[in-house]
PDB file of C-alpha atoms in Angstrom:
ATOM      1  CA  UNK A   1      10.681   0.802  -6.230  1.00  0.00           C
ATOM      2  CA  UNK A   2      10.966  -0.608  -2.602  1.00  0.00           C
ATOM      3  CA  UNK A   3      12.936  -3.795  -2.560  1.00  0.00           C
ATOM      4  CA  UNK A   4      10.318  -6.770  -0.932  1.00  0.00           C
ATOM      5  CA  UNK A   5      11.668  -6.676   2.307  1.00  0.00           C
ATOM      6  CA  UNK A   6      11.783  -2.838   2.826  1.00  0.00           C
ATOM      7  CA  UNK A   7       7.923  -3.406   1.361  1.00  0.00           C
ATOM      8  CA  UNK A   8       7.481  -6.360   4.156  1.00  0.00           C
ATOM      9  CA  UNK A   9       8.535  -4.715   7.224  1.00  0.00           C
ATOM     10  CA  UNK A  10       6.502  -1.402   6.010  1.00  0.00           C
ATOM     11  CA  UNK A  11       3.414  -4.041   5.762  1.00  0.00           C
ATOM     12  CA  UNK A  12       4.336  -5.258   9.271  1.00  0.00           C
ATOM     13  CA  UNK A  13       4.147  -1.587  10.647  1.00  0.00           C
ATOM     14  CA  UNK A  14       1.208  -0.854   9.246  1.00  0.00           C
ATOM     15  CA  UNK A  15      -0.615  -4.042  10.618  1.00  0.00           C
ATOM     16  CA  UNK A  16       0.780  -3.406  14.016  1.00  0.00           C
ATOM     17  CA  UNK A  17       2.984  -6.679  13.572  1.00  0.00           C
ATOM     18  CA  UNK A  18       6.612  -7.654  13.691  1.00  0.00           C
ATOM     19  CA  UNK A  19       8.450  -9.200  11.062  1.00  0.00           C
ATOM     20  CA  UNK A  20       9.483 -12.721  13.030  1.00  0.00           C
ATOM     21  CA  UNK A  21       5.435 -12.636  14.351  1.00  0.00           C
ATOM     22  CA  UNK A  22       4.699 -12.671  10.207  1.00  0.00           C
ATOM     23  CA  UNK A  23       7.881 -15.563   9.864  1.00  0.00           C
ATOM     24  CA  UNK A  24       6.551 -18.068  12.569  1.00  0.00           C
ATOM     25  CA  UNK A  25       2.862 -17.368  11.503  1.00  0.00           C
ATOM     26  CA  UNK A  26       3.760 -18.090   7.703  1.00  0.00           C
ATOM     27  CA  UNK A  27       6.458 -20.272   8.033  1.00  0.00           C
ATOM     28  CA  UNK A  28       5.730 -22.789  11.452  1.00  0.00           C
ATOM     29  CA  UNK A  29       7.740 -25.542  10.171  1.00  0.00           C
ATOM     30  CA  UNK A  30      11.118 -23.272  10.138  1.00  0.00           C
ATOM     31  CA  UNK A  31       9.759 -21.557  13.460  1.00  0.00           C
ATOM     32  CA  UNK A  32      13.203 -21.891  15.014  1.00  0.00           C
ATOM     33  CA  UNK A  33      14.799 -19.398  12.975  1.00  0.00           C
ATOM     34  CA  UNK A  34      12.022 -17.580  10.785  1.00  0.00           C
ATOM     35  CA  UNK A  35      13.831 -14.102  11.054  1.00  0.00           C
ATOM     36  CA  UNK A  36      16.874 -15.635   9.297  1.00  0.00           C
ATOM     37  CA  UNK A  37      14.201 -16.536   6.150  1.00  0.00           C
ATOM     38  CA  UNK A  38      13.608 -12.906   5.834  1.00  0.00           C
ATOM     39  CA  UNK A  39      17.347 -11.955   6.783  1.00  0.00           C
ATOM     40  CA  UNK A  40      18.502 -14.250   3.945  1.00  0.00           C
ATOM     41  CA  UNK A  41      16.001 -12.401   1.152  1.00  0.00           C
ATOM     42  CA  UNK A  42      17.091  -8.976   2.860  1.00  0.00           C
ATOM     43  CA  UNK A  43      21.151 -10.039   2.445  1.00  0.00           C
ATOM     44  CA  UNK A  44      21.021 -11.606  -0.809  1.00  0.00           C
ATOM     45  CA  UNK A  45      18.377  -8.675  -2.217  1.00  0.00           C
ATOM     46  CA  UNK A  46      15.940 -11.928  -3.333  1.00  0.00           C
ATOM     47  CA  UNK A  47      12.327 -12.731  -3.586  1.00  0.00           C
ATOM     48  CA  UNK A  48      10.546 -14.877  -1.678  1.00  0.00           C
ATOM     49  CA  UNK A  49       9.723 -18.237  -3.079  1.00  0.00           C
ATOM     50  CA  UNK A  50       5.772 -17.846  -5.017  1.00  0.00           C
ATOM     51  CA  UNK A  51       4.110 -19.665  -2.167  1.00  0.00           C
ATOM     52  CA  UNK A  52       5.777 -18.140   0.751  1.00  0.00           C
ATOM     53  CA  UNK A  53       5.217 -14.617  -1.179  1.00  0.00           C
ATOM     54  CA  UNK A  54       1.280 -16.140  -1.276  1.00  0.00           C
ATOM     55  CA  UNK A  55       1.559 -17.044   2.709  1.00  0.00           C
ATOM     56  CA  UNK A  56       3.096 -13.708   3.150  1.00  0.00           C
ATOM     57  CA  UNK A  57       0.062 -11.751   0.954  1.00  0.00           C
ATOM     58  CA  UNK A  58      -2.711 -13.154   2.585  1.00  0.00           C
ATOM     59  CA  UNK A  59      -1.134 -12.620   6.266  1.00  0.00           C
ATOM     60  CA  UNK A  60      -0.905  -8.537   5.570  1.00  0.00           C
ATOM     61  CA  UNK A  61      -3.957  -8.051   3.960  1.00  0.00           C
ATOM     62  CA  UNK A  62      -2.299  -7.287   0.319  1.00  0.00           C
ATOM     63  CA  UNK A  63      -2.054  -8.985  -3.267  1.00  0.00           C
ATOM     64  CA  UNK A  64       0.992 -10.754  -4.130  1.00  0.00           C
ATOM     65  CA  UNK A  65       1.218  -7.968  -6.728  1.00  0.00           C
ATOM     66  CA  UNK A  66       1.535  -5.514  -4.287  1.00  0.00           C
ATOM     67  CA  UNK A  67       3.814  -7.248  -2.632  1.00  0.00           C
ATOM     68  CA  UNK A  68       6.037  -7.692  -5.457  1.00  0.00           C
ATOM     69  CA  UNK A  69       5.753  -4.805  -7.068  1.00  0.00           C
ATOM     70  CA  UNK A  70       4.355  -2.272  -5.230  1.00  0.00           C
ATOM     71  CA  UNK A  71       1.452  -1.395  -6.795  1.00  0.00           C
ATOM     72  CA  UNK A  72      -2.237  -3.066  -7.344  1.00  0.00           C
ATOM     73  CA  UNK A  73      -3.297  -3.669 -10.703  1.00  0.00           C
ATOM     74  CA  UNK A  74      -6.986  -2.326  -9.485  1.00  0.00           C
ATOM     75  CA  UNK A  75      -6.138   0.619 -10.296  1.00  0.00           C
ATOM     76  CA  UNK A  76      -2.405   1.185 -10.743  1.00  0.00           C
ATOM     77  CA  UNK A  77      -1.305   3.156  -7.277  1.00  0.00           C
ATOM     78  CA  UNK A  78       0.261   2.973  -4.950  1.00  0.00           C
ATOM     79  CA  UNK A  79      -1.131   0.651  -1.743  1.00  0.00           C
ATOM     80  CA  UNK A  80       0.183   3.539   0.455  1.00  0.00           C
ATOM     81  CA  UNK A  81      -0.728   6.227  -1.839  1.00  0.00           C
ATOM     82  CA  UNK A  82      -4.390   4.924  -1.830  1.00  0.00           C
ATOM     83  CA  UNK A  83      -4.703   4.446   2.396  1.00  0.00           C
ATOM     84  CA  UNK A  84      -1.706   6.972   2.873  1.00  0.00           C
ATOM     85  CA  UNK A  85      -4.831   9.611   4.521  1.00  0.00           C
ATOM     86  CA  UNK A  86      -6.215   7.126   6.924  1.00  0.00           C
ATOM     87  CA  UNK A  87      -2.228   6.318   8.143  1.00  0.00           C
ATOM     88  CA  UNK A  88      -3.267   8.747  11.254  1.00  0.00           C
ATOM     89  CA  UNK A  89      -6.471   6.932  12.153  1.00  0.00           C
ATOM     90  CA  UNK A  90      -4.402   3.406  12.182  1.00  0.00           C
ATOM     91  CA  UNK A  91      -2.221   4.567  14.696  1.00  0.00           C
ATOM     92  CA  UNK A  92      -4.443   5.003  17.563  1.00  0.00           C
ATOM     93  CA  UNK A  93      -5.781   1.279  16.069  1.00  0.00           C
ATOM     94  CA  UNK A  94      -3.561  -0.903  18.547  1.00  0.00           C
ATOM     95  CA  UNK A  95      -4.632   1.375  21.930  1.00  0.00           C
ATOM     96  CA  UNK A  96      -8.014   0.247  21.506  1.00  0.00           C
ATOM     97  CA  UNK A  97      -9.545  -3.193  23.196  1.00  0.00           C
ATOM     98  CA  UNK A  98     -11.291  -5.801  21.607  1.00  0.00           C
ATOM     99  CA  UNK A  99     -14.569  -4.340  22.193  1.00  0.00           C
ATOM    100  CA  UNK A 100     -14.065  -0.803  20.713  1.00  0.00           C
ATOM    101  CA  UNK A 101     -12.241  -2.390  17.676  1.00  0.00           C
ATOM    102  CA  UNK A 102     -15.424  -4.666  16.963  1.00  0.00           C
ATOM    103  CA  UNK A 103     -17.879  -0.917  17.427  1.00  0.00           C
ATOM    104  CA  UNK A 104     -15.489   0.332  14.753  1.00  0.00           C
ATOM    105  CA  UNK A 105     -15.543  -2.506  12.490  1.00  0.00           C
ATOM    106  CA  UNK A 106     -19.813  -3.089  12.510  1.00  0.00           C
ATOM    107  CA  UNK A 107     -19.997   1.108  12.172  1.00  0.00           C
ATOM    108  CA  UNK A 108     -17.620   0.399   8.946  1.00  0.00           C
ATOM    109  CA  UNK A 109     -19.663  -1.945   7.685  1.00  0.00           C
ATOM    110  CA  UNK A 110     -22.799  -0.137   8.262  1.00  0.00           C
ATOM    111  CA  UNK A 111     -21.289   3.038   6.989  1.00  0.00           C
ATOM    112  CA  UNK A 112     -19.691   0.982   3.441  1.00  0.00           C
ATOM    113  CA  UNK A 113     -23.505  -0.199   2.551  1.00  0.00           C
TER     114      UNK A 113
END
């Protein structure tokens, strides 16, 4: 199993994000050093605290399951294992413009229905 903050900047990645982007949006009030939040989890091999792991959650997109543990209890795999195909498609994801991204997202929607 990943440690969290291995599993965090893998999130980050995949959302096209940075790790300090992620700190200052979750954490404003300790905006002046929000990389040394993470850096402190990262040295000392800790969790973060249950409502900056909640903050942290909702700003990738995942559970706080999955971001504990790896997996979702949905269904018991893997978050990367489940979206691992579509890991080429979300590459070409932060070329496109605001206007191509919102064709996407109504097709997807159409499409899901």
């Amino acid at each position: 199993m990943l440690p969290i903050y291995e599993r965090i900047g893998s999130l980050c990645k995949l959302n096209g994000t940075s790790i300090n982007k992620m700190m200052i949006a979750i954490a404003p009030e300790d905006a002046k050093s929000p990389r040394d939040m993470y850096n402190g989890w990262r040295r000392r091999n800790t969790y973060p605290r249950a409502d900056e792991a909640v903050k942290i959650a909702n700003y990738l997109g995942v559970s706080v399951e999955y971001l504990v543990t790896g997996n979702d209890s949905d269904d018991g795999r893997d978050f990367y294992c489940k979206y691992k195909n579509y890991e080429n498609l979300l590459a070409y994801f932060p070329k496109l413009n605001n206007s191509d991204l919102k064709v996407i997202e109504n097709a997807l929607k159409s499409m899901s229905k």
